[in-house]
C-alpha cells in the first residue's frame, strides 16, 4: 500500500464519487451512523489518490517512483571472498512535479487578492443606506485581515494544484469572530446538487493520536445549521454529539482546480518518471565507469579475488611469462551517443512543460521575451489559471453569502451580491508599455476609469482618480485663484502666469 505505482495514472475508480442519492437520503433522514460510514467508504479511493499526490509533492520516499527502483540485475556479483557486490542503483529525482505546482501557486496567488464592497447607489439601496454600506465594508475588511486571506488563498491554490481540489471550512472562534481554515482534500467530502463550491452537505474526517498513542478517527458532518460529531474508526463511526455552527448554510466547501478535478501535473507524471529513469541510468554509467571496460587480451584466467584486486587498485601486474607481443591490457571504450541522449532528455522536458501548460522559466527564449510576446507565451498557462479563477469566483460568492448570514446575526447589514474579489496575476510588469497603452486609450476618448484599469500597479481605481483630482486642485490653488471676497469678485482674480481673470461680464487685462 505504501509503494508508488510506476507510471502512475488516474483510474476511473479514483474519480470523485457521485453523491446525488446520498443527498436525497440525508434530506429525509438526516446524518445517521450508517450514511456517514457509507459516504466515507465511497471516498476512500479518491482519498488515496489525493493523499498520494500530496505526499509525492512532499517527496516522500515511497511516493516518488524513482525512489522505489530496484537494480536491473538484482542477483549481483560476488567478490573473491564470496561476498555479494552491490549493484549501482542511483535514484535521481528531478522535481518537475513540485515545480509545476509551485509555479501555478506563485503566478495565481503570489499577489494578494483585493476584496471590496460596492459603494454606489444600488449597493446603498440593497444594504440599507450609506451607514449600512460602511458597516458592511468594515466587517468584510476585518474578516480579510483577521484570517490573512492572502495566506488562505495560497494554501487553497497549492492543494487544488497538487491534488485537484481543496477544502475551505468556515467557523466561529471562541471570541465570536468568523474564521476560515484550509482543509486537505483527502479529509474533505462535499455533497452538492450542482457545484461543490456550493455544498448542500459536507463531511470532514481525520485521525488524531491520543496521549496513549492510540489512533482515533473523527468525522464532522455539516448541514445548513448544525455540525454532527462522530468518532471511531474508518468504516465504524458512531455519533458522539451535535452543535450549531451559527451559519445559515453548510460551512465546508470544496474548490476544484478545474471541472475534472485533475491536478496540474497529473497528465505528465509518466513523462517525469521517464526523465528520472534516464538521468538515473546515466548516473549509474558514470559512477560505475561502464563507459570503459578493461580487456585482458591473451592473459591467463584470473580468479575472482584477482579481478576484485584489479578493480580495487586499478593496476594489473603481468608476470614475465606473459611478457610478449601477443598479450596485452587495454581499455575498450563505449561509443556513447551524447546527441541522442540529450535530445531524449530535451524532448521529455519540453513535453513535461507543454502538456502541463506550465512556462519553462529556465528557457532562454522565454527569458528574452517581454510585453505582449511574453503574454503570448503564457496563453496556455493563463487559460489554466483562468479556469481556476472561475471556480474561485463561484466559491467566493458562496463565502460572501455564508459570511452575510453570520454578520446579520450581529445586526451588521450585508448583501453578498455587493461583495466581490479581484485576483491579479503575479506577472512581470512592463511599466512603459502599460503607460503608453493608457495614454493611447485616454487620447482615444476612453473614460479614465477604464483606461487606468490597465495599470497592473493600481488596485483601487477610485482612489487613483480621487488622488489625481486632488493633485489637480492643489495645482490650481497654487497657481490659480485665491479665496474669493466681495472685492475680488468685482475686480477679478489672478490666474495662471499672472493673467487677470475677469468677473462675469468683464474684460481681462
Tab-separated table of C-alpha atoms in Angstrom:
chain	number	residue	atom	x	y	z
A	1	UNK	CA	0.000	0.000	0.000
A	2	UNK	CA	2.827	2.375	0.799
A	3	UNK	CA	4.605	1.949	-2.519
A	4	UNK	CA	4.192	4.207	-5.522
A	5	UNK	CA	2.852	2.707	-8.727
A	6	UNK	CA	5.290	3.028	-11.635
A	7	UNK	CA	3.985	5.367	-14.325
A	8	UNK	CA	1.004	6.071	-12.093
A	9	UNK	CA	-2.038	7.356	-13.936
A	10	UNK	CA	-5.539	8.177	-12.810
A	11	UNK	CA	-8.103	5.356	-12.875
A	12	UNK	CA	-11.867	5.721	-13.262
A	13	UNK	CA	-12.365	4.468	-9.716
A	14	UNK	CA	-10.168	7.325	-8.415
A	15	UNK	CA	-12.701	9.944	-9.557
A	16	UNK	CA	-14.620	11.972	-7.022
A	17	UNK	CA	-17.767	9.955	-6.118
A	18	UNK	CA	-21.297	10.854	-7.198
A	19	UNK	CA	-23.273	11.547	-4.020
A	20	UNK	CA	-26.615	12.503	-5.611
A	21	UNK	CA	-28.641	9.739	-3.944
A	22	UNK	CA	-26.944	10.378	-0.612
A	23	UNK	CA	-28.277	13.964	-0.646
A	24	UNK	CA	-31.862	12.769	-1.057
A	25	UNK	CA	-31.401	10.314	1.809
A	26	UNK	CA	-29.986	12.982	4.162
A	27	UNK	CA	-32.825	15.349	3.218
A	28	UNK	CA	-35.272	12.795	4.614
A	29	UNK	CA	-33.333	11.117	7.434
A	30	UNK	CA	-30.501	13.438	8.421
A	31	UNK	CA	-26.985	12.214	9.258
A	32	UNK	CA	-27.102	8.700	10.664
A	33	UNK	CA	-24.177	6.453	11.604
A	34	UNK	CA	-24.826	4.282	8.570
A	35	UNK	CA	-24.960	7.067	5.982
A	36	UNK	CA	-21.816	8.752	7.338
A	37	UNK	CA	-19.896	5.469	7.112
A	38	UNK	CA	-21.173	4.900	3.571
A	39	UNK	CA	-20.183	8.417	2.499
A	40	UNK	CA	-16.660	7.983	3.867
A	41	UNK	CA	-16.222	4.488	2.410
A	42	UNK	CA	-17.203	5.747	-1.055
A	43	UNK	CA	-14.497	8.406	-0.786
A	44	UNK	CA	-11.578	6.071	0.043
A	45	UNK	CA	-10.159	5.611	-3.467
A	46	UNK	CA	-10.279	9.334	-4.146
A	47	UNK	CA	-8.739	9.949	-0.727
A	48	UNK	CA	-5.824	7.623	-1.537
A	49	UNK	CA	-5.272	9.334	-4.884
A	50	UNK	CA	-5.192	12.882	-3.490
A	51	UNK	CA	-3.088	11.857	-0.487
A	52	UNK	CA	-0.574	10.106	-2.765
A	53	UNK	CA	-0.320	13.233	-4.907
A	54	UNK	CA	0.277	15.462	-1.897
A	55	UNK	CA	2.893	13.094	-0.457
A	56	UNK	CA	4.630	12.989	-3.829
A	57	UNK	CA	4.707	16.795	-3.711
A	58	UNK	CA	6.431	16.416	-0.323
A	59	UNK	CA	8.885	13.923	-1.933
A	60	UNK	CA	8.134	11.037	0.408
A	61	UNK	CA	10.387	8.099	-0.423
A	62	UNK	CA	7.536	5.657	-1.043
A	63	UNK	CA	5.561	8.076	-3.248
A	64	UNK	CA	8.180	9.090	-5.835
A	65	UNK	CA	8.559	6.072	-8.187
A	66	UNK	CA	12.296	6.521	-8.817
A	67	UNK	CA	12.979	6.125	-5.082
A	68	UNK	CA	11.462	2.614	-5.191
A	69	UNK	CA	13.625	1.500	-8.101
A	70	UNK	CA	15.480	-1.815	-7.845
A	71	UNK	CA	18.769	-2.670	-9.652
A	72	UNK	CA	18.452	-4.004	-13.167
A	73	UNK	CA	20.432	-7.148	-12.255
A	74	UNK	CA	19.212	-7.913	-8.758
A	75	UNK	CA	21.313	-11.115	-8.314
A	76	UNK	CA	24.561	-9.147	-8.382
A	77	UNK	CA	28.143	-10.434	-8.450
A	78	UNK	CA	30.453	-11.881	-5.824
A	79	UNK	CA	33.961	-10.842	-4.922
A	80	UNK	CA	36.818	-13.219	-4.192
A	81	UNK	CA	35.600	-13.772	-0.629
A	82	UNK	CA	32.113	-14.778	-1.732
A	83	UNK	CA	30.529	-11.513	-0.644
A	84	UNK	CA	27.854	-10.001	-2.855
A	85	UNK	CA	28.939	-6.918	-4.789
A	86	UNK	CA	26.121	-4.336	-4.583
A	87	UNK	CA	24.753	-3.163	-7.910
A	88	UNK	CA	24.751	0.514	-8.748
A	89	UNK	CA	21.248	1.887	-8.371
A	90	UNK	CA	21.185	5.691	-8.439
A	91	UNK	CA	17.783	7.224	-7.701
A	92	UNK	CA	17.880	10.758	-9.087
A	93	UNK	CA	14.653	12.712	-8.606
A	94	UNK	CA	14.102	15.714	-10.885
A	95	UNK	CA	11.300	17.560	-9.136
A	96	UNK	CA	9.257	18.723	-12.121
A	97	UNK	CA	6.164	17.734	-10.140
A	98	UNK	CA	6.953	20.273	-7.421
A	99	UNK	CA	7.969	22.986	-9.880
A	100	UNK	CA	4.768	22.709	-11.938
A	101	UNK	CA	2.665	23.223	-8.810
A	102	UNK	CA	4.869	25.925	-7.277
A	103	UNK	CA	4.771	27.992	-10.486
A	104	UNK	CA	0.981	27.725	-10.505
A	105	UNK	CA	0.743	28.869	-6.882
A	106	UNK	CA	3.190	31.738	-7.326
A	107	UNK	CA	1.596	33.037	-10.526
A	108	UNK	CA	-2.045	32.835	-9.465
A	109	UNK	CA	-1.900	33.546	-5.723
A	110	UNK	CA	1.512	35.181	-5.326
A	111	UNK	CA	-0.121	38.604	-5.405
A	112	UNK	CA	-2.748	39.347	-2.752
A	113	UNK	CA	-6.338	39.426	-3.989
A	114	UNK	CA	-8.406	42.577	-3.477
A	115	UNK	CA	-11.675	42.248	-1.502
A	116	UNK	CA	-14.216	45.050	-1.852
A	117	UNK	CA	-17.793	46.037	-1.130
A	118	UNK	CA	-19.644	48.199	-3.645
A	119	UNK	CA	-20.364	51.831	-2.729
A	120	UNK	CA	-22.732	53.000	-5.466
A	121	UNK	CA	-26.408	53.827	-5.102
A	122	UNK	CA	-27.560	50.291	-5.865
A	123	UNK	CA	-25.300	48.981	-3.089
A	124	UNK	CA	-26.744	51.512	-0.660
A	125	UNK	CA	-30.294	50.527	-1.655
A	126	UNK	CA	-29.529	46.808	-1.265
A	127	UNK	CA	-27.653	47.199	2.008
A	128	UNK	CA	-29.788	49.836	3.715
A	129	UNK	CA	-28.114	53.198	3.204
A	130	UNK	CA	-24.673	54.767	3.357
A	131	UNK	CA	-24.138	53.925	7.043
A	132	UNK	CA	-25.040	50.306	6.389
A	133	UNK	CA	-22.558	50.127	3.498
A	134	UNK	CA	-19.795	51.429	5.750
A	135	UNK	CA	-20.620	48.796	8.369
A	136	UNK	CA	-20.592	46.034	5.735
A	137	UNK	CA	-17.247	47.261	4.368
A	138	UNK	CA	-15.772	47.274	7.855
A	139	UNK	CA	-16.987	43.751	8.614
A	140	UNK	CA	-15.576	42.385	5.349
A	141	UNK	CA	-12.248	44.171	5.796
A	142	UNK	CA	-11.861	42.830	9.328
A	143	UNK	CA	-12.625	39.293	8.157
A	144	UNK	CA	-9.984	39.503	5.402
A	145	UNK	CA	-7.369	40.911	7.784
A	146	UNK	CA	-8.185	38.608	10.702
A	147	UNK	CA	-7.879	35.473	8.578
A	148	UNK	CA	-4.980	36.651	6.391
A	149	UNK	CA	-6.797	35.700	3.204
A	150	UNK	CA	-3.543	36.091	1.280
A	151	UNK	CA	-2.173	33.024	3.065
A	152	UNK	CA	-5.505	31.175	2.825
A	153	UNK	CA	-5.601	31.669	-0.955
A	154	UNK	CA	-2.009	30.455	-1.282
A	155	UNK	CA	-2.844	27.238	0.566
A	156	UNK	CA	-6.096	26.704	-1.356
A	157	UNK	CA	-4.246	27.145	-4.660
A	158	UNK	CA	-1.496	24.752	-3.543
A	159	UNK	CA	-3.881	21.935	-2.605
A	160	UNK	CA	-6.041	22.488	-5.694
A	161	UNK	CA	-2.993	22.427	-7.977
A	162	UNK	CA	-1.349	19.404	-6.339
A	163	UNK	CA	-4.457	17.277	-5.658
A	164	UNK	CA	-7.190	18.615	-7.957
A	165	UNK	CA	-9.293	20.336	-5.308
A	166	UNK	CA	-9.086	21.892	-1.841
A	167	UNK	CA	-11.438	22.257	1.122
A	168	UNK	CA	-12.333	25.517	2.884
A	169	UNK	CA	-14.070	25.421	6.280
A	170	UNK	CA	-15.701	28.434	7.971
A	171	UNK	CA	-16.312	28.505	11.700
A	172	UNK	CA	-16.865	30.834	14.663
A	173	UNK	CA	-13.915	31.017	17.066
A	174	UNK	CA	-14.086	31.317	20.838
A	175	UNK	CA	-14.155	35.124	20.561
A	176	UNK	CA	-17.239	35.031	18.360
A	177	UNK	CA	-15.355	36.023	15.196
A	178	UNK	CA	-15.801	34.483	11.749
A	179	UNK	CA	-12.774	32.393	10.765
A	180	UNK	CA	-11.740	30.219	7.833
A	181	UNK	CA	-9.268	27.346	7.519
A	182	UNK	CA	-7.979	25.271	4.610
A	183	UNK	CA	-8.827	21.555	4.763
A	184	UNK	CA	-6.788	18.983	2.774
A	185	UNK	CA	-8.794	17.292	0.007
A	186	UNK	CA	-8.200	13.844	1.460
A	187	UNK	CA	-10.163	14.970	4.539
A	188	UNK	CA	-12.927	16.757	2.617
A	189	UNK	CA	-16.159	15.319	1.242
A	190	UNK	CA	-18.744	17.687	-0.212
A	191	UNK	CA	-22.235	16.621	-1.269
A	192	UNK	CA	-23.718	19.095	-3.741
A	193	UNK	CA	-26.535	19.004	-6.260
A	194	UNK	CA	-24.717	21.414	-8.558
A	195	UNK	CA	-21.251	22.795	-7.727
A	196	UNK	CA	-19.063	21.513	-4.934
A	197	UNK	CA	-18.312	25.164	-4.200
A	198	UNK	CA	-21.959	25.421	-3.118
A	199	UNK	CA	-22.468	22.415	-0.812
A	200	UNK	CA	-25.729	21.003	0.446
A	201	UNK	CA	-23.917	18.803	2.979
A	202	UNK	CA	-20.296	18.052	3.802
A	203	UNK	CA	-18.163	15.701	5.890
A	204	UNK	CA	-14.670	16.206	7.214
A	205	UNK	CA	-12.889	13.125	8.601
A	206	UNK	CA	-9.416	12.909	10.090
A	207	UNK	CA	-7.327	10.910	12.584
A	208	UNK	CA	-5.738	12.062	15.845
A	209	UNK	CA	-3.302	10.325	18.171
A	210	UNK	CA	-4.042	10.444	21.901
A	211	UNK	CA	-1.609	10.573	24.815
A	212	UNK	CA	-1.653	6.769	24.983
A	213	UNK	CA	-0.553	6.588	21.332
A	214	UNK	CA	-3.853	5.116	20.142
A	215	UNK	CA	-5.251	6.446	16.858
A	216	UNK	CA	-8.806	7.754	16.922
A	217	UNK	CA	-10.783	8.810	13.860
A	218	UNK	CA	-13.186	11.759	13.929
A	219	UNK	CA	-15.865	12.765	11.451
A	220	UNK	CA	-17.738	16.081	11.435
A	221	UNK	CA	-20.865	16.160	9.256
A	222	UNK	CA	-22.230	19.589	8.313
A	223	UNK	CA	-25.662	20.721	7.181
A	224	UNK	CA	-27.249	24.164	6.974
A	225	UNK	CA	-27.465	24.747	10.720
A	226	UNK	CA	-25.521	22.118	12.722
A	227	UNK	CA	-22.349	20.060	12.869
A	228	UNK	CA	-22.785	16.397	13.849
A	229	UNK	CA	-19.789	14.717	15.504
A	230	UNK	CA	-18.827	11.060	15.046
A	231	UNK	CA	-15.893	9.033	16.406
A	232	UNK	CA	-14.444	5.549	15.977
A	233	UNK	CA	-12.552	4.017	13.075
A	234	UNK	CA	-12.827	4.024	9.304
A	235	UNK	CA	-15.972	2.122	8.442
A	236	UNK	CA	-17.216	2.189	12.036
A	237	UNK	CA	-18.119	5.743	13.064
A	238	UNK	CA	-20.596	6.290	15.905
A	239	UNK	CA	-22.360	9.555	16.744
A	240	UNK	CA	-20.784	11.423	19.667
A	241	UNK	CA	-22.541	14.798	19.684
A	242	UNK	CA	-24.106	17.726	17.856
A	243	UNK	CA	-23.914	21.546	17.970
A	244	UNK	CA	-24.994	24.573	15.955
A	245	UNK	CA	-22.380	26.270	13.777
A	246	UNK	CA	-24.153	29.707	13.637
A	247	UNK	CA	-24.278	29.930	9.821
A	248	UNK	CA	-27.375	29.568	7.661
A	249	UNK	CA	-25.611	27.339	5.129
A	250	UNK	CA	-23.178	24.423	5.066
A	251	UNK	CA	-19.798	25.906	6.117
A	252	UNK	CA	-17.467	23.364	4.416
A	253	UNK	CA	-16.956	23.855	0.680
A	254	UNK	CA	-14.585	22.381	-1.905
A	255	UNK	CA	-12.766	24.378	-4.588
A	256	UNK	CA	-11.681	22.399	-7.691
A	257	UNK	CA	-8.793	23.329	-9.969
A	258	UNK	CA	-10.973	22.507	-12.977
A	259	UNK	CA	-14.210	20.744	-13.804
A	260	UNK	CA	-12.499	17.350	-13.979
A	261	UNK	CA	-10.747	17.893	-10.623
A	262	UNK	CA	-7.412	16.966	-12.206
A	263	UNK	CA	-4.210	18.258	-10.640
A	264	UNK	CA	-1.707	20.411	-12.534
A	265	UNK	CA	0.880	17.667	-13.116
A	266	UNK	CA	-1.328	14.574	-13.290
A	267	UNK	CA	-1.176	14.279	-17.084
A	268	UNK	CA	2.631	14.347	-17.248
A	269	UNK	CA	3.633	12.081	-14.372
A	270	UNK	CA	4.742	9.288	-16.740
A	271	UNK	CA	6.979	11.776	-18.576
A	272	UNK	CA	8.510	12.902	-15.280
A	273	UNK	CA	9.163	9.276	-14.260
A	274	UNK	CA	10.846	8.573	-17.618
A	275	UNK	CA	13.078	11.641	-17.167
A	276	UNK	CA	14.090	10.408	-13.690
A	277	UNK	CA	14.825	6.932	-15.059
A	278	UNK	CA	17.028	8.227	-17.890
A	279	UNK	CA	19.046	10.532	-15.633
A	280	UNK	CA	19.466	7.760	-13.048
A	281	UNK	CA	20.739	5.337	-15.729
A	282	UNK	CA	23.273	7.932	-16.865
A	283	UNK	CA	24.397	8.394	-13.260
A	284	UNK	CA	24.883	4.633	-12.943
A	285	UNK	CA	27.076	4.573	-16.050
A	286	UNK	CA	29.188	7.485	-14.871
A	287	UNK	CA	29.662	6.162	-11.350
A	288	UNK	CA	30.325	2.559	-12.409
A	289	UNK	CA	32.859	3.543	-15.069
A	290	UNK	CA	30.918	1.410	-17.531
A	291	UNK	CA	31.903	3.800	-20.299
A	292	UNK	CA	35.185	1.815	-20.499
A	293	UNK	CA	35.921	-1.888	-19.893
A	294	UNK	CA	39.373	-3.291	-19.132
A	295	UNK	CA	40.367	-6.025	-21.610
A	296	UNK	CA	42.971	-8.674	-20.684
A	297	UNK	CA	43.976	-9.976	-24.121
A	298	UNK	CA	45.872	-13.289	-24.120
A	299	UNK	CA	46.323	-13.331	-20.349
A	300	UNK	CA	45.548	-16.483	-18.391
A	301	UNK	CA	42.315	-16.797	-16.488
A	302	UNK	CA	42.274	-14.727	-13.328
A	303	UNK	CA	40.427	-15.675	-10.185
A	304	UNK	CA	37.571	-13.634	-8.756
A	305	UNK	CA	39.890	-12.470	-5.977
A	306	UNK	CA	42.456	-11.226	-8.540
A	307	UNK	CA	39.743	-9.443	-10.538
A	308	UNK	CA	38.481	-7.813	-7.352
A	309	UNK	CA	42.010	-6.627	-6.550
A	310	UNK	CA	42.376	-5.182	-10.063
A	311	UNK	CA	39.080	-3.323	-9.647
A	312	UNK	CA	40.138	-2.015	-6.223
A	313	UNK	CA	43.685	-0.936	-7.090
A	314	UNK	CA	43.199	-0.156	-10.758
A	315	UNK	CA	46.525	-1.925	-11.554
A	316	UNK	CA	47.223	-5.322	-13.144
A	317	UNK	CA	50.658	-6.873	-12.700
A	318	UNK	CA	51.714	-9.248	-15.502
A	319	UNK	CA	54.401	-11.848	-14.713
A	320	UNK	CA	57.405	-12.197	-17.054
A	321	UNK	CA	55.923	-15.328	-18.547
A	322	UNK	CA	53.221	-13.202	-20.192
A	323	UNK	CA	55.558	-10.504	-21.437
A	324	UNK	CA	55.368	-10.923	-25.204
A	325	UNK	CA	53.576	-9.156	-28.022
A	326	UNK	CA	50.577	-11.493	-28.006
A	327	UNK	CA	49.442	-10.489	-24.508
A	328	UNK	CA	48.264	-7.005	-23.694
A	329	UNK	CA	45.939	-4.991	-21.453
A	330	UNK	CA	43.835	-2.137	-22.822
A	331	UNK	CA	40.519	-0.332	-22.320
A	332	UNK	CA	37.531	-0.832	-24.564
A	333	UNK	CA	35.572	2.431	-24.511
A	334	UNK	CA	31.853	2.649	-25.035
A	335	UNK	CA	30.666	4.627	-28.026
A	336	UNK	CA	28.126	6.894	-26.337
A	337	UNK	CA	25.647	8.789	-28.481
A	338	UNK	CA	25.536	12.007	-26.474
A	339	UNK	CA	23.345	13.682	-29.076
A	340	UNK	CA	20.621	11.024	-28.802
A	341	UNK	CA	20.722	11.074	-25.018
A	342	UNK	CA	20.477	14.856	-24.730
A	343	UNK	CA	17.765	15.096	-27.380
A	344	UNK	CA	15.761	12.491	-25.499
A	345	UNK	CA	16.009	14.468	-22.251
A	346	UNK	CA	15.256	17.766	-24.019
A	347	UNK	CA	12.171	16.249	-25.652
A	348	UNK	CA	10.943	14.941	-22.322
A	349	UNK	CA	11.492	18.304	-20.663
A	350	UNK	CA	9.669	20.206	-23.413
A	351	UNK	CA	6.721	17.824	-23.287
A	352	UNK	CA	6.520	17.996	-19.491
A	353	UNK	CA	6.120	21.762	-19.600
A	354	UNK	CA	3.971	21.722	-22.734
A	355	UNK	CA	1.380	19.188	-21.628
A	356	UNK	CA	1.183	20.547	-18.087
A	357	UNK	CA	0.652	24.041	-19.589
A	358	UNK	CA	3.474	25.442	-17.469
A	359	UNK	CA	6.035	28.010	-18.662
A	360	UNK	CA	9.648	26.868	-18.518
A	361	UNK	CA	11.232	29.732	-16.612
A	362	UNK	CA	14.724	28.435	-17.492
A	363	UNK	CA	14.092	28.623	-21.235
A	364	UNK	CA	16.334	31.260	-22.818
A	365	UNK	CA	13.688	32.270	-25.366
A	366	UNK	CA	11.178	32.690	-22.543
A	367	UNK	CA	13.531	34.884	-20.530
A	368	UNK	CA	14.276	37.059	-23.560
A	369	UNK	CA	10.590	37.805	-24.202
A	370	UNK	CA	8.757	40.809	-22.799
A	371	UNK	CA	5.461	42.650	-23.064
A	372	UNK	CA	2.929	41.185	-25.490
A	373	UNK	CA	5.371	38.486	-26.604
A	374	UNK	CA	5.640	37.231	-23.034
A	375	UNK	CA	1.866	37.157	-22.638
A	376	UNK	CA	1.501	35.075	-25.797
A	377	UNK	CA	3.938	32.535	-24.331
A	378	UNK	CA	1.714	32.334	-21.247
A	379	UNK	CA	-1.527	31.794	-23.179
A	380	UNK	CA	-1.952	28.100	-22.265
A	381	UNK	CA	-0.889	28.705	-18.665
A	382	UNK	CA	-3.217	31.678	-18.383
A	383	UNK	CA	-6.091	29.529	-19.684
A	384	UNK	CA	-5.453	27.048	-16.855
A	385	UNK	CA	-5.320	29.862	-14.288
A	386	UNK	CA	-8.449	31.454	-15.764
A	387	UNK	CA	-10.390	28.211	-15.327
A	388	UNK	CA	-9.321	28.052	-11.685
A	389	UNK	CA	-10.224	31.716	-11.153
A	390	UNK	CA	-13.756	30.959	-12.365
A	391	UNK	CA	-14.007	28.196	-9.748
A	392	UNK	CA	-12.638	30.541	-7.078
A	393	UNK	CA	-15.186	33.218	-8.004
A	394	UNK	CA	-18.039	30.754	-7.507
A	395	UNK	CA	-16.568	29.722	-4.165
A	396	UNK	CA	-16.180	33.356	-3.094
A	397	UNK	CA	-19.812	34.203	-3.898
A	398	UNK	CA	-20.853	31.350	-1.607
A	399	UNK	CA	-18.341	32.560	1.009
A	400	UNK	CA	-19.861	36.073	0.998
A	401	UNK	CA	-23.353	34.601	1.316
A	402	UNK	CA	-22.217	32.445	4.239
A	403	UNK	CA	-20.476	35.360	5.959
A	404	UNK	CA	-23.508	37.588	5.379
A	405	UNK	CA	-25.676	35.140	7.334
A	406	UNK	CA	-23.264	35.400	10.275
A	407	UNK	CA	-22.963	39.197	10.031
A	408	UNK	CA	-26.748	39.579	10.058
A	409	UNK	CA	-26.889	37.755	13.395
A	410	UNK	CA	-24.703	40.580	14.749
A	411	UNK	CA	-27.067	43.181	13.239
A	412	UNK	CA	-24.498	44.052	10.569
A	413	UNK	CA	-26.282	44.568	7.220
A	414	UNK	CA	-24.561	42.728	4.383
A	415	UNK	CA	-25.703	41.934	0.837
A	416	UNK	CA	-23.443	39.201	-0.529
A	417	UNK	CA	-24.121	40.274	-4.135
A	418	UNK	CA	-22.398	43.616	-3.451
A	419	UNK	CA	-19.144	41.986	-2.280
A	420	UNK	CA	-16.535	40.905	-4.776
A	421	UNK	CA	-12.910	39.854	-5.042
A	422	UNK	CA	-10.355	40.566	-7.744
A	423	UNK	CA	-7.416	38.235	-8.394
A	424	UNK	CA	-4.327	39.650	-10.050
A	425	UNK	CA	-1.609	37.541	-11.597
A	426	UNK	CA	1.915	37.746	-10.286
A	427	UNK	CA	3.131	38.816	-13.732
A	428	UNK	CA	6.311	40.795	-14.569
A	429	UNK	CA	5.187	44.385	-15.058
A	430	UNK	CA	6.136	46.254	-18.247
A	431	UNK	CA	5.508	49.760	-16.910
A	432	UNK	CA	6.466	51.592	-20.126
A	433	UNK	CA	4.128	49.553	-22.338
A	434	UNK	CA	1.262	49.888	-19.850
A	435	UNK	CA	1.738	53.656	-19.540
A	436	UNK	CA	1.772	54.067	-23.326
A	437	UNK	CA	-1.372	51.932	-23.627
A	438	UNK	CA	-3.192	54.004	-21.001
A	439	UNK	CA	-2.215	57.267	-22.682
A	440	UNK	CA	-3.411	55.948	-26.047
A	441	UNK	CA	-6.768	54.946	-24.548
A	442	UNK	CA	-7.239	58.369	-22.934
A	443	UNK	CA	-6.359	60.129	-26.199
A	444	UNK	CA	-8.938	57.948	-27.946
A	445	UNK	CA	-11.619	59.204	-25.582
A	446	UNK	CA	-11.855	56.155	-23.337
A	447	UNK	CA	-13.053	57.115	-19.812
A	448	UNK	CA	-10.316	57.361	-17.183
A	449	UNK	CA	-11.882	54.611	-15.076
A	450	UNK	CA	-11.419	52.093	-17.908
A	451	UNK	CA	-8.048	53.367	-19.109
A	452	UNK	CA	-6.353	53.362	-15.692
A	453	UNK	CA	-7.649	49.871	-15.020
A	454	UNK	CA	-4.975	48.643	-17.474
A	455	UNK	CA	-2.237	49.529	-14.971
A	456	UNK	CA	-1.058	46.477	-13.043
A	457	UNK	CA	0.196	48.599	-10.143
A	458	UNK	CA	-3.268	50.077	-9.485
A	459	UNK	CA	-5.545	48.147	-7.119
A	460	UNK	CA	-8.111	50.876	-6.375
A	461	UNK	CA	-9.227	52.926	-9.393
A	462	UNK	CA	-11.470	55.195	-7.298
A	463	UNK	CA	-8.587	56.084	-5.011
A	464	UNK	CA	-6.360	56.832	-8.010
A	465	UNK	CA	-8.924	59.140	-9.612
A	466	UNK	CA	-9.614	60.904	-6.308
A	467	UNK	CA	-5.877	61.392	-5.748
A	468	UNK	CA	-5.440	62.705	-9.290
A	469	UNK	CA	-8.292	65.187	-8.842
A	470	UNK	CA	-6.837	66.306	-5.508
A	471	UNK	CA	-3.432	66.960	-7.087
A	472	UNK	CA	-5.037	68.924	-9.922
A	473	UNK	CA	-6.942	71.034	-7.396
A	474	UNK	CA	-3.738	71.658	-5.418
A	475	UNK	CA	-2.059	72.856	-8.616
A	476	UNK	CA	-4.930	75.229	-9.342
A	477	UNK	CA	-4.790	76.606	-5.818
A	478	UNK	CA	-1.033	77.120	-6.134
A	479	UNK	CA	-1.045	78.920	-9.483
A	480	UNK	CA	-4.647	79.948	-9.842
A	481	UNK	CA	-7.178	81.928	-7.886
A	482	UNK	CA	-7.040	82.845	-4.223
A	483	UNK	CA	-10.077	82.660	-1.925
A	484	UNK	CA	-12.743	84.996	-3.225
A	485	UNK	CA	-14.033	88.063	-1.355
A	486	UNK	CA	-16.627	90.593	-2.351
A	487	UNK	CA	-13.902	92.909	-3.669
A	488	UNK	CA	-12.094	90.253	-5.704
A	489	UNK	CA	-15.413	89.096	-7.097
A	490	UNK	CA	-15.830	92.537	-8.597
A	491	UNK	CA	-12.249	93.236	-9.651
A	492	UNK	CA	-11.404	89.692	-10.834
A	493	UNK	CA	-8.709	87.311	-9.660
A	494	UNK	CA	-5.230	86.498	-10.770
A	495	UNK	CA	-4.990	83.303	-12.854
A	496	UNK	CA	-2.048	81.316	-14.183
A	497	UNK	CA	1.052	83.282	-15.207
A	498	UNK	CA	-0.331	86.450	-13.574
A	499	UNK	CA	-3.175	86.962	-16.058
A	500	UNK	CA	-6.214	88.752	-14.700
A	501	UNK	CA	-9.333	86.584	-14.666
A	502	UNK	CA	-12.293	88.985	-15.064
A	503	UNK	CA	-15.568	88.819	-13.202
A	504	UNK	CA	-18.719	87.937	-15.102
A	505	UNK	CA	-19.219	90.335	-17.953
A	506	UNK	CA	-15.761	91.949	-17.526
A	507	UNK	CA	-12.706	92.003	-19.764
A	508	UNK	CA	-9.301	90.636	-18.956
A	509	UNK	CA	-6.363	92.980	-18.758
